[in-house]
Amino acid sequence: MQEQGSSVKLPCHYKTSVNKNFILEWRFAPISTAPEMGKQILYFTNNMTYTLGSQASRLSLVQNPPTMGDATIRLDNVRPSDAGTYICEVNSPPDFYGSGSGLIHFTVLMPPSTPVCKGTEYASVGADATLTCKSAEGVPSPVYAWSHIGSKTPLPLANMVQDEKTGTLMLTNLSLAFSGTYQCVASNEFGHASCQVTINVTGTAKAGVIVGAVIGVLLAFFLFAVIIVYLLQYRKRDKKDSQSTYNGNEISEDATAPGITETSLQRRESDPGTHFLERPSSQAESTSTTKSRLNIVV
C-alpha cells in the first residue's frame, strides 16, 4: 500500500545463472482484472530495457541491468489507476528450476474525493425524505456522516436512519423543523471532503387533513347519538313519573259517594244504630217532593 503522489518500489528478487538468454518481464493487471490478463509494462532483454503503456514515463528499474538477482522496479507519482496486480517473471534458459514468476498486489491509499450530495429537496409535513452522499475515490473506503447545519435543536433520532458505509440518510415523518441545509462529510485516515443539500418542508400533509376530517365527523356523529339517547331516556322517565303521580281510575278514600249529601252523612254518624238509604235528591225531585226513607234496624 502506498499513498497517492508518492513513489513506490515493487520488489522482485531471483536466483539463477544469468546468460545471454536472460529475459525479465513485468506485467500489470488493474483492479477487477485477472492476473493472467495483465499487460506488459516493462521488458528487459539483450541488455536493453523497454517500458510500455501509460506508466512508461514513471517506471524504471532500481538496478539496471537487473542481472544481479534484483529485478525491482520503481513507480513514481503513484495514482489511483496504479492499483492492481503486478507480475514479475524471469526466464533464463536452460534454468527452468522454480516458477520463475511472482505476484504483488498493490493498493494506492488516498483521501476521499469530493462527494456528491443528492436527494429530496422539497417535501410536505408528514412525508419522508432520502439523502445520498458518495465519493468516487478514497482508499480505504470513506465513512460518511450527516449533520443539520444551523439547527439549534438536534433532530429526533427516531426520525433519522443513517448508513455510514453507503452515505444514505433517511428522514421520516417530516416537520417544519427539518427544513434547512444538510452537510455530508466523507473521511478516512488520509483526509476528508464534504458536500451539502437543502430540504424545504412546507404546508401540511394531505393525509393528516383527511384523517382529521374523518375524526371530526365521527366525533360529531358520536355526540349527536349521545344527545338522542339522552332525550329518549329523559322522555321515558318523565312519562313514567307522570303516571305514578295521577291515575284517573283510582278512587280517593276521602271522596263523597254520588247522591249522598253531607247532611245525611252527619245524621248517619249521629245515630249509629240506624242507617238510612236515601235516594239522591235529583231523582226525588223528578218523582216526588217528599223524600222516602227506609228505616233499617241493625
PDB file of C-alpha atoms in Angstrom:
ATOM      1  CA  MET A   1       0.000   0.000   0.000  1.00  0.00           C
ATOM      2  CA  GLN A   2       1.181   3.436  -0.844  1.00  0.00           C
ATOM      3  CA  GLU A   3      -0.189   6.945  -0.531  1.00  0.00           C
ATOM      4  CA  GLN A   4      -1.202   8.806  -3.661  1.00  0.00           C
ATOM      5  CA  GLY A   5       1.510  11.033  -5.190  1.00  0.00           C
ATOM      6  CA  SER A   6       4.404   9.205  -3.582  1.00  0.00           C
ATOM      7  CA  SER A   7       6.940   6.793  -5.104  1.00  0.00           C
ATOM      8  CA  VAL A   8       6.929   3.069  -4.528  1.00  0.00           C
ATOM      9  CA  LYS A   9       9.310   0.176  -5.102  1.00  0.00           C
ATOM     10  CA  LEU A  10       7.847  -3.121  -6.212  1.00  0.00           C
ATOM     11  CA  PRO A  11      10.394  -5.801  -5.221  1.00  0.00           C
ATOM     12  CA  CYS A  12      11.358  -8.815  -7.317  1.00  0.00           C
ATOM     13  CA  HIS A  13      14.394 -10.989  -6.439  1.00  0.00           C
ATOM     14  CA  TYR A  14      15.582 -14.137  -8.160  1.00  0.00           C
ATOM     15  CA  LYS A  15      18.399 -16.726  -8.152  1.00  0.00           C
ATOM     16  CA  THR A  16      19.747 -18.030 -11.443  1.00  0.00           C
ATOM     17  CA  SER A  17      22.842 -18.065 -13.633  1.00  0.00           C
ATOM     18  CA  VAL A  18      22.330 -15.163 -15.980  1.00  0.00           C
ATOM     19  CA  ASN A  19      23.316 -15.688 -19.561  1.00  0.00           C
ATOM     20  CA  LYS A  20      22.578 -14.112 -22.900  1.00  0.00           C
ATOM     21  CA  ASN A  21      19.132 -15.757 -22.945  1.00  0.00           C
ATOM     22  CA  PHE A  22      18.073 -13.988 -19.748  1.00  0.00           C
ATOM     23  CA  ILE A  23      14.688 -12.196 -20.058  1.00  0.00           C
ATOM     24  CA  LEU A  24      12.819 -10.082 -17.482  1.00  0.00           C
ATOM     25  CA  GLU A  25       9.187  -9.115 -17.912  1.00  0.00           C
ATOM     26  CA  TRP A  26       6.784  -7.058 -15.762  1.00  0.00           C
ATOM     27  CA  ARG A  27       3.031  -7.102 -16.361  1.00  0.00           C
ATOM     28  CA  PHE A  28       0.179  -5.145 -14.764  1.00  0.00           C
ATOM     29  CA  ALA A  29      -3.460  -6.138 -14.230  1.00  0.00           C
ATOM     30  CA  PRO A  30      -5.708  -3.326 -12.905  1.00  0.00           C
ATOM     31  CA  ILE A  31      -8.216  -3.966 -10.127  1.00  0.00           C
ATOM     32  CA  SER A  32     -11.016  -6.359 -11.141  1.00  0.00           C
ATOM     33  CA  THR A  33      -8.800  -7.802 -13.903  1.00  0.00           C
ATOM     34  CA  ALA A  34      -7.417 -11.341 -13.664  1.00  0.00           C
ATOM     35  CA  PRO A  35      -3.573 -11.513 -13.352  1.00  0.00           C
ATOM     36  CA  GLU A  36      -3.284 -13.692 -16.455  1.00  0.00           C
ATOM     37  CA  MET A  37      -4.899 -10.859 -18.401  1.00  0.00           C
ATOM     38  CA  GLY A  38      -2.217  -8.375 -17.340  1.00  0.00           C
ATOM     39  CA  LYS A  39      -0.438  -6.289 -19.987  1.00  0.00           C
ATOM     40  CA  GLN A  40       3.299  -5.878 -20.368  1.00  0.00           C
ATOM     41  CA  ILE A  41       4.713  -2.660 -18.833  1.00  0.00           C
ATOM     42  CA  LEU A  42       8.499  -3.422 -18.736  1.00  0.00           C
ATOM     43  CA  TYR A  43      10.717  -5.727 -20.736  1.00  0.00           C
ATOM     44  CA  PHE A  44      14.472  -6.444 -20.463  1.00  0.00           C
ATOM     45  CA  THR A  45      16.489  -8.474 -22.970  1.00  0.00           C
ATOM     46  CA  ASN A  46      19.931  -8.254 -24.572  1.00  0.00           C
ATOM     47  CA  ASN A  47      20.912  -5.544 -22.052  1.00  0.00           C
ATOM     48  CA  MET A  48      18.065  -3.339 -23.255  1.00  0.00           C
ATOM     49  CA  THR A  49      15.169  -2.092 -21.107  1.00  0.00           C
ATOM     50  CA  TYR A  50      11.771  -1.216 -22.597  1.00  0.00           C
ATOM     51  CA  THR A  51       8.830   0.434 -20.790  1.00  0.00           C
ATOM     52  CA  LEU A  52       5.321   0.450 -22.204  1.00  0.00           C
ATOM     53  CA  GLY A  53       1.795   1.735 -21.505  1.00  0.00           C
ATOM     54  CA  SER A  54       0.550   4.725 -19.538  1.00  0.00           C
ATOM     55  CA  GLN A  55       3.087   4.134 -16.764  1.00  0.00           C
ATOM     56  CA  ALA A  56       6.126   4.153 -19.057  1.00  0.00           C
ATOM     57  CA  SER A  57       7.384   7.642 -18.108  1.00  0.00           C
ATOM     58  CA  ARG A  58       7.065   6.889 -14.389  1.00  0.00           C
ATOM     59  CA  LEU A  59       8.527   3.397 -14.404  1.00  0.00           C
ATOM     60  CA  SER A  60      12.200   2.365 -14.053  1.00  0.00           C
ATOM     61  CA  LEU A  61      14.494  -0.442 -12.825  1.00  0.00           C
ATOM     62  CA  VAL A  62      16.086   0.013  -9.413  1.00  0.00           C
ATOM     63  CA  GLN A  63      19.134  -1.971 -10.624  1.00  0.00           C
ATOM     64  CA  ASN A  64      19.945  -1.610 -14.297  1.00  0.00           C
ATOM     65  CA  PRO A  65      20.786  -4.026 -15.770  1.00  0.00           C
ATOM     66  CA  PRO A  66      18.822  -6.376 -13.498  1.00  0.00           C
ATOM     67  CA  THR A  67      21.337  -9.205 -13.761  1.00  0.00           C
ATOM     68  CA  MET A  68      22.499  -9.454 -10.162  1.00  0.00           C
ATOM     69  CA  GLY A  69      19.398 -11.143  -8.746  1.00  0.00           C
ATOM     70  CA  ASP A  70      17.395  -7.918  -8.287  1.00  0.00           C
ATOM     71  CA  ALA A  71      14.587  -7.065 -10.748  1.00  0.00           C
ATOM     72  CA  THR A  72      12.832  -4.480  -8.533  1.00  0.00           C
ATOM     73  CA  ILE A  73      11.042  -1.624 -10.300  1.00  0.00           C
ATOM     74  CA  ARG A  74      10.253   1.896  -9.146  1.00  0.00           C
ATOM     75  CA  LEU A  75       6.961   3.692  -9.854  1.00  0.00           C
ATOM     76  CA  ASP A  76       6.849   7.464  -9.293  1.00  0.00           C
ATOM     77  CA  ASN A  77       3.917   9.799  -8.653  1.00  0.00           C
ATOM     78  CA  VAL A  78       1.575   6.997  -7.725  1.00  0.00           C
ATOM     79  CA  ARG A  79      -2.023   7.386  -8.955  1.00  0.00           C
ATOM     80  CA  PRO A  80      -5.251   5.605  -8.100  1.00  0.00           C
ATOM     81  CA  SER A  81      -5.129   3.915 -11.507  1.00  0.00           C
ATOM     82  CA  ASP A  82      -1.869   2.217 -10.479  1.00  0.00           C
ATOM     83  CA  ALA A  83      -3.702  -0.034  -8.012  1.00  0.00           C
ATOM     84  CA  GLY A  84      -3.849  -3.666  -9.081  1.00  0.00           C
ATOM     85  CA  THR A  85      -1.683  -6.744  -9.508  1.00  0.00           C
ATOM     86  CA  TYR A  86       1.950  -6.618 -10.742  1.00  0.00           C
ATOM     87  CA  ILE A  87       3.561  -9.783 -12.110  1.00  0.00           C
ATOM     88  CA  CYS A  88       7.350 -10.213 -12.254  1.00  0.00           C
ATOM     89  CA  GLU A  89       8.573 -13.044 -14.454  1.00  0.00           C
ATOM     90  CA  VAL A  90      12.203 -14.139 -15.015  1.00  0.00           C
ATOM     91  CA  ASN A  91      13.198 -16.513 -17.800  1.00  0.00           C
ATOM     92  CA  SER A  92      16.808 -17.756 -18.089  1.00  0.00           C
ATOM     93  CA  PRO A  93      17.156 -20.913 -20.197  1.00  0.00           C
ATOM     94  CA  PRO A  94      18.334 -23.592 -19.644  1.00  0.00           C
ATOM     95  CA  ASP A  95      17.491 -22.888 -15.958  1.00  0.00           C
ATOM     96  CA  PHE A  96      13.856 -23.912 -15.555  1.00  0.00           C
ATOM     97  CA  TYR A  97      14.002 -24.541 -11.812  1.00  0.00           C
ATOM     98  CA  GLY A  98      11.191 -22.918  -9.812  1.00  0.00           C
ATOM     99  CA  SER A  99       8.173 -20.982 -11.003  1.00  0.00           C
ATOM    100  CA  GLY A 100      10.107 -18.037 -12.422  1.00  0.00           C
ATOM    101  CA  SER A 101       7.346 -15.549 -11.509  1.00  0.00           C
ATOM    102  CA  GLY A 102       5.858 -13.646  -8.548  1.00  0.00           C
ATOM    103  CA  LEU A 103       2.794 -11.521  -7.837  1.00  0.00           C
ATOM    104  CA  ILE A 104       2.417  -8.232  -5.964  1.00  0.00           C
ATOM    105  CA  HIS A 105      -0.995  -6.811  -5.059  1.00  0.00           C
ATOM    106  CA  PHE A 106      -0.641  -3.058  -4.897  1.00  0.00           C
ATOM    107  CA  THR A 107      -3.100  -0.659  -3.254  1.00  0.00           C
ATOM    108  CA  VAL A 108      -2.992   3.117  -3.530  1.00  0.00           C
ATOM    109  CA  LEU A 109      -4.091   4.914  -0.371  1.00  0.00           C
ATOM    110  CA  MET A 110      -5.803   8.264  -0.891  1.00  0.00           C
ATOM    111  CA  PRO A 111      -8.244  10.631   0.784  1.00  0.00           C
ATOM    112  CA  PRO A 112     -11.875  10.732  -0.341  1.00  0.00           C
ATOM    113  CA  SER A 113     -12.694  12.759  -3.414  1.00  0.00           C
ATOM    114  CA  THR A 114     -15.328  15.485  -3.084  1.00  0.00           C
ATOM    115  CA  PRO A 115     -18.605  13.614  -2.589  1.00  0.00           C
ATOM    116  CA  VAL A 116     -21.816  14.291  -4.484  1.00  0.00           C
ATOM    117  CA  CYS A 117     -24.938  15.018  -2.406  1.00  0.00           C
ATOM    118  CA  LYS A 118     -28.370  14.232  -3.832  1.00  0.00           C
ATOM    119  CA  GLY A 119     -31.874  13.736  -2.523  1.00  0.00           C
ATOM    120  CA  THR A 120     -35.300  15.184  -1.759  1.00  0.00           C
ATOM    121  CA  GLU A 121     -35.259  18.986  -1.910  1.00  0.00           C
ATOM    122  CA  TYR A 122     -38.990  19.707  -1.433  1.00  0.00           C
ATOM    123  CA  ALA A 123     -41.355  17.801   0.843  1.00  0.00           C
ATOM    124  CA  SER A 124     -44.609  18.229   2.781  1.00  0.00           C
ATOM    125  CA  VAL A 125     -45.117  17.906   6.511  1.00  0.00           C
ATOM    126  CA  GLY A 126     -45.520  14.239   7.440  1.00  0.00           C
ATOM    127  CA  ALA A 127     -43.710  12.965   4.331  1.00  0.00           C
ATOM    128  CA  ASP A 128     -40.323  11.167   4.167  1.00  0.00           C
ATOM    129  CA  ALA A 129     -37.051  12.243   2.536  1.00  0.00           C
ATOM    130  CA  THR A 130     -33.883  10.405   1.459  1.00  0.00           C
ATOM    131  CA  LEU A 131     -30.439  11.963   1.007  1.00  0.00           C
ATOM    132  CA  THR A 132     -27.383  10.278  -0.555  1.00  0.00           C
ATOM    133  CA  CYS A 133     -23.666  11.064  -0.395  1.00  0.00           C
ATOM    134  CA  LYS A 134     -20.916   9.329  -2.407  1.00  0.00           C
ATOM    135  CA  SER A 135     -17.226   9.861  -3.121  1.00  0.00           C
ATOM    136  CA  ALA A 136     -15.889   8.431  -6.363  1.00  0.00           C
ATOM    137  CA  GLU A 137     -12.435   7.837  -4.855  1.00  0.00           C
ATOM    138  CA  GLY A 138     -10.981   7.093  -1.464  1.00  0.00           C
ATOM    139  CA  VAL A 139      -8.827   4.271  -0.080  1.00  0.00           C
ATOM    140  CA  PRO A 140      -9.592   2.883   2.371  1.00  0.00           C
ATOM    141  CA  SER A 141     -13.286   3.341   1.753  1.00  0.00           C
ATOM    142  CA  PRO A 142     -14.505   6.531   3.430  1.00  0.00           C
ATOM    143  CA  VAL A 143     -17.188   6.710   6.075  1.00  0.00           C
ATOM    144  CA  TYR A 144     -20.000   9.256   5.795  1.00  0.00           C
ATOM    145  CA  ALA A 145     -21.528  11.471   8.478  1.00  0.00           C
ATOM    146  CA  TRP A 146     -24.544  13.787   8.061  1.00  0.00           C
ATOM    147  CA  SER A 147     -25.355  16.904  10.087  1.00  0.00           C
ATOM    148  CA  HIS A 148     -28.079  19.576  10.050  1.00  0.00           C
ATOM    149  CA  ILE A 149     -26.298  22.908   9.639  1.00  0.00           C
ATOM    150  CA  GLY A 150     -27.573  25.818  11.716  1.00  0.00           C
ATOM    151  CA  SER A 151     -30.090  23.747  13.693  1.00  0.00           C
ATOM    152  CA  LYS A 152     -30.393  24.957  17.292  1.00  0.00           C
ATOM    153  CA  THR A 153     -32.049  21.752  18.451  1.00  0.00           C
ATOM    154  CA  PRO A 154     -30.965  18.249  17.419  1.00  0.00           C
ATOM    155  CA  LEU A 155     -33.320  16.299  15.218  1.00  0.00           C
ATOM    156  CA  PRO A 156     -35.087  13.347  16.881  1.00  0.00           C
ATOM    157  CA  LEU A 157     -33.077  10.170  16.397  1.00  0.00           C
ATOM    158  CA  ALA A 158     -36.304   8.181  15.981  1.00  0.00           C
ATOM    159  CA  ASN A 159     -36.903  10.058  12.712  1.00  0.00           C
ATOM    160  CA  MET A 160     -33.385   9.525  11.307  1.00  0.00           C
ATOM    161  CA  VAL A 161     -31.750   6.443   9.795  1.00  0.00           C
ATOM    162  CA  GLN A 162     -28.127   6.944   8.726  1.00  0.00           C
ATOM    163  CA  ASP A 163     -25.825   4.460   6.978  1.00  0.00           C
ATOM    164  CA  GLU A 164     -22.170   5.418   7.456  1.00  0.00           C
ATOM    165  CA  LYS A 165     -20.953   2.992   4.805  1.00  0.00           C
ATOM    166  CA  THR A 166     -23.284   3.922   1.949  1.00  0.00           C
ATOM    167  CA  GLY A 167     -23.762   7.586   2.867  1.00  0.00           C
ATOM    168  CA  THR A 168     -27.569   7.359   2.908  1.00  0.00           C
ATOM    169  CA  LEU A 169     -29.696   9.439   5.284  1.00  0.00           C
ATOM    170  CA  MET A 170     -33.431   8.715   5.642  1.00  0.00           C
ATOM    171  CA  LEU A 171     -35.718  11.222   7.371  1.00  0.00           C
ATOM    172  CA  THR A 172     -39.235  10.130   8.322  1.00  0.00           C
ATOM    173  CA  ASN A 173     -42.409  11.994   9.321  1.00  0.00           C
ATOM    174  CA  LEU A 174     -41.006  15.403   8.437  1.00  0.00           C
ATOM    175  CA  SER A 175     -41.955  18.535  10.350  1.00  0.00           C
ATOM    176  CA  LEU A 176     -41.110  22.168   9.651  1.00  0.00           C
ATOM    177  CA  ALA A 177     -38.071  21.781  11.936  1.00  0.00           C
ATOM    178  CA  PHE A 178     -36.459  19.504   9.333  1.00  0.00           C
ATOM    179  CA  SER A 179     -36.110  22.360   6.844  1.00  0.00           C
ATOM    180  CA  GLY A 180     -32.577  23.598   6.229  1.00  0.00           C
ATOM    181  CA  THR A 181     -29.169  22.624   4.869  1.00  0.00           C
ATOM    182  CA  TYR A 182     -27.676  19.192   5.453  1.00  0.00           C
ATOM    183  CA  GLN A 183     -23.937  18.517   5.159  1.00  0.00           C
ATOM    184  CA  CYS A 184     -22.260  15.192   4.437  1.00  0.00           C
ATOM    185  CA  VAL A 185     -18.604  14.642   5.355  1.00  0.00           C
ATOM    186  CA  ALA A 186     -16.698  11.744   3.758  1.00  0.00           C
ATOM    187  CA  SER A 187     -13.492  10.851   5.592  1.00  0.00           C
ATOM    188  CA  ASN A 188     -10.708   8.315   6.064  1.00  0.00           C
ATOM    189  CA  GLU A 189      -7.281   8.477   7.716  1.00  0.00           C
ATOM    190  CA  PHE A 190      -5.839  10.376   4.762  1.00  0.00           C
ATOM    191  CA  GLY A 191      -8.331  13.223   4.580  1.00  0.00           C
ATOM    192  CA  HIS A 192     -11.928  14.316   4.264  1.00  0.00           C
ATOM    193  CA  ALA A 193     -14.267  16.159   1.895  1.00  0.00           C
ATOM    194  CA  SER A 194     -17.864  17.379   2.119  1.00  0.00           C
ATOM    195  CA  CYS A 195     -20.977  18.394   0.179  1.00  0.00           C
ATOM    196  CA  GLN A 196     -24.354  19.938   1.034  1.00  0.00           C
ATOM    197  CA  VAL A 197     -28.013  19.685   0.079  1.00  0.00           C
ATOM    198  CA  THR A 198     -31.066  21.722   1.183  1.00  0.00           C
ATOM    199  CA  ILE A 199     -34.528  20.447   2.156  1.00  0.00           C
ATOM    200  CA  ASN A 200     -37.615  22.688   2.166  1.00  0.00           C
ATOM    201  CA  VAL A 201     -40.521  21.318   4.233  1.00  0.00           C
ATOM    202  CA  THR A 202     -43.744  23.213   3.567  1.00  0.00           C
ATOM    203  CA  GLY A 203     -47.524  23.006   4.003  1.00  0.00           C
ATOM    204  CA  THR A 204     -49.459  20.348   5.783  1.00  0.00           C
ATOM    205  CA  ALA A 205     -49.763  16.711   4.971  1.00  0.00           C
ATOM    206  CA  LYS A 206     -52.904  15.884   2.959  1.00  0.00           C
ATOM    207  CA  ALA A 207     -53.210  12.612   4.743  1.00  0.00           C
ATOM    208  CA  GLY A 208     -53.243  14.419   8.086  1.00  0.00           C
ATOM    209  CA  VAL A 209     -56.028  16.733   6.919  1.00  0.00           C
ATOM    210  CA  ILE A 210     -58.138  13.806   5.732  1.00  0.00           C
ATOM    211  CA  VAL A 211     -57.605  11.873   8.957  1.00  0.00           C
ATOM    212  CA  GLY A 212     -58.500  14.967  10.994  1.00  0.00           C
ATOM    213  CA  ALA A 213     -61.685  15.495   8.993  1.00  0.00           C
ATOM    214  CA  VAL A 214     -62.731  11.862   9.411  1.00  0.00           C
ATOM    215  CA  ILE A 215     -62.122  12.015  13.160  1.00  0.00           C
ATOM    216  CA  GLY A 216     -64.123  15.251  13.380  1.00  0.00           C
ATOM    217  CA  VAL A 217     -67.091  13.719  11.568  1.00  0.00           C
ATOM    218  CA  LEU A 218     -67.007  10.609  13.761  1.00  0.00           C
ATOM    219  CA  LEU A 219     -66.939  12.724  16.905  1.00  0.00           C
ATOM    220  CA  ALA A 220     -69.887  14.769  15.652  1.00  0.00           C
ATOM    221  CA  PHE A 221     -71.925  11.617  14.978  1.00  0.00           C
ATOM    222  CA  PHE A 222     -70.998  10.262  18.403  1.00  0.00           C
ATOM    223  CA  LEU A 223     -72.132  13.426  20.201  1.00  0.00           C
ATOM    224  CA  PHE A 224     -75.354  13.500  18.188  1.00  0.00           C
ATOM    225  CA  ALA A 225     -76.091   9.877  19.114  1.00  0.00           C
ATOM    226  CA  VAL A 226     -75.441  10.609  22.797  1.00  0.00           C
ATOM    227  CA  ILE A 227     -77.867  13.550  22.729  1.00  0.00           C
ATOM    228  CA  ILE A 228     -80.611  11.476  21.046  1.00  0.00           C
ATOM    229  CA  VAL A 229     -80.231   8.648  23.568  1.00  0.00           C
ATOM    230  CA  TYR A 230     -80.330  11.125  26.440  1.00  0.00           C
ATOM    231  CA  LEU A 231     -83.533  12.775  25.176  1.00  0.00           C
ATOM    232  CA  LEU A 232     -85.268   9.429  24.694  1.00  0.00           C
ATOM    233  CA  GLN A 233     -84.336   8.300  28.191  1.00  0.00           C
ATOM    234  CA  TYR A 234     -85.482  11.644  29.664  1.00  0.00           C
ATOM    235  CA  ARG A 235     -88.905  11.499  27.963  1.00  0.00           C
ATOM    236  CA  LYS A 236     -89.430   7.907  29.033  1.00  0.00           C
ATOM    237  CA  ARG A 237     -88.588   8.697  32.666  1.00  0.00           C
ATOM    238  CA  ASP A 238     -90.816  11.832  32.655  1.00  0.00           C
ATOM    239  CA  LYS A 239     -93.816   9.869  31.336  1.00  0.00           C
ATOM    240  CA  LYS A 240     -93.348   7.189  33.970  1.00  0.00           C
ATOM    241  CA  ASP A 241     -93.243   9.788  36.747  1.00  0.00           C
ATOM    242  CA  SER A 242     -96.464  11.386  35.479  1.00  0.00           C
ATOM    243  CA  GLN A 243     -98.341   8.069  35.512  1.00  0.00           C
ATOM    244  CA  SER A 244     -97.245   7.299  39.062  1.00  0.00           C
ATOM    245  CA  THR A 245     -98.439  10.757  40.278  1.00  0.00           C
ATOM    246  CA  TYR A 246    -102.028  10.621  38.839  1.00  0.00           C
ATOM    247  CA  ASN A 247    -104.244   7.767  37.661  1.00  0.00           C
ATOM    248  CA  GLY A 248    -107.806   8.566  36.506  1.00  0.00           C
ATOM    249  CA  ASN A 249    -109.173   5.141  37.555  1.00  0.00           C
ATOM    250  CA  GLU A 250    -108.235   5.497  41.240  1.00  0.00           C
ATOM    251  CA  ILE A 251    -110.956   6.410  43.849  1.00  0.00           C
ATOM    252  CA  SER A 252    -109.908   8.613  46.707  1.00  0.00           C
ATOM    253  CA  GLU A 253    -110.817   7.341  50.145  1.00  0.00           C
ATOM    254  CA  ASP A 254    -111.942  10.815  51.250  1.00  0.00           C
ATOM    255  CA  ALA A 255    -114.254  11.400  48.270  1.00  0.00           C
ATOM    256  CA  THR A 256    -118.046  11.561  48.888  1.00  0.00           C
ATOM    257  CA  ALA A 257    -120.095   8.982  47.009  1.00  0.00           C
ATOM    258  CA  PRO A 258    -122.523  10.342  44.420  1.00  0.00           C
ATOM    259  CA  GLY A 259    -126.058  11.125  45.734  1.00  0.00           C
ATOM    260  CA  ILE A 260    -125.044  11.293  49.387  1.00  0.00           C
ATOM    261  CA  THR A 261    -125.103  14.761  50.899  1.00  0.00           C
ATOM    262  CA  GLU A 262    -123.090  15.982  53.810  1.00  0.00           C
ATOM    263  CA  THR A 263    -126.339  16.332  55.910  1.00  0.00           C
ATOM    264  CA  SER A 264    -127.178  12.657  55.510  1.00  0.00           C
ATOM    265  CA  LEU A 265    -123.674  11.718  56.435  1.00  0.00           C
ATOM    266  CA  GLN A 266    -123.886  13.805  59.583  1.00  0.00           C
ATOM    267  CA  ARG A 267    -127.251  12.226  60.588  1.00  0.00           C
ATOM    268  CA  ARG A 268    -125.866   8.741  59.995  1.00  0.00           C
ATOM    269  CA  GLU A 269    -122.883   9.484  62.142  1.00  0.00           C
ATOM    270  CA  SER A 270    -125.091  10.897  64.974  1.00  0.00           C
ATOM    271  CA  ASP A 271    -127.289   7.772  65.066  1.00  0.00           C
ATOM    272  CA  PRO A 272    -125.056   4.787  64.717  1.00  0.00           C
ATOM    273  CA  GLY A 273    -127.868   2.321  65.198  1.00  0.00           C
ATOM    274  CA  THR A 274    -129.875   3.479  62.307  1.00  0.00           C
ATOM    275  CA  HIS A 275    -128.811   3.606  58.642  1.00  0.00           C
ATOM    276  CA  PHE A 276    -130.827   5.386  56.016  1.00  0.00           C
ATOM    277  CA  LEU A 277    -130.887   4.533  52.386  1.00  0.00           C
ATOM    278  CA  GLU A 278    -131.662   7.829  50.822  1.00  0.00           C
ATOM    279  CA  ARG A 279    -132.475   8.368  47.227  1.00  0.00           C
ATOM    280  CA  PRO A 280    -130.499  11.098  45.562  1.00  0.00           C
ATOM    281  CA  SER A 281    -132.127  14.485  45.632  1.00  0.00           C
ATOM    282  CA  SER A 282    -132.117  14.816  41.887  1.00  0.00           C
ATOM    283  CA  GLN A 283    -134.233  11.677  41.475  1.00  0.00           C
ATOM    284  CA  ALA A 284    -136.622  12.633  44.306  1.00  0.00           C
ATOM    285  CA  GLU A 285    -137.389  15.948  42.749  1.00  0.00           C
ATOM    286  CA  SER A 286    -138.340  14.304  39.468  1.00  0.00           C
ATOM    287  CA  THR A 287    -140.819  11.826  41.079  1.00  0.00           C
ATOM    288  CA  SER A 288    -141.936  13.384  44.329  1.00  0.00           C
ATOM    289  CA  THR A 289    -141.268  16.338  46.512  1.00  0.00           C
ATOM    290  CA  THR A 290    -141.342  14.094  49.592  1.00  0.00           C
ATOM    291  CA  LYS A 291    -138.253  12.055  50.373  1.00  0.00           C
ATOM    292  CA  SER A 292    -138.824   8.363  51.053  1.00  0.00           C
ATOM    293  CA  ARG A 293    -136.834   6.786  53.786  1.00  0.00           C
ATOM    294  CA  LEU A 294    -136.489   3.227  54.772  1.00  0.00           C
ATOM    295  CA  ASN A 295    -135.541   2.556  58.317  1.00  0.00           C
ATOM    296  CA  ILE A 296    -133.153  -0.269  58.660  1.00  0.00           C
ATOM    297  CA  VAL A 297    -132.644  -1.580  62.101  1.00  0.00           C
ATOM    298  CA  VAL A 298    -129.397  -3.302  62.676  1.00  0.00           C
TER     299      VAL A 298
END
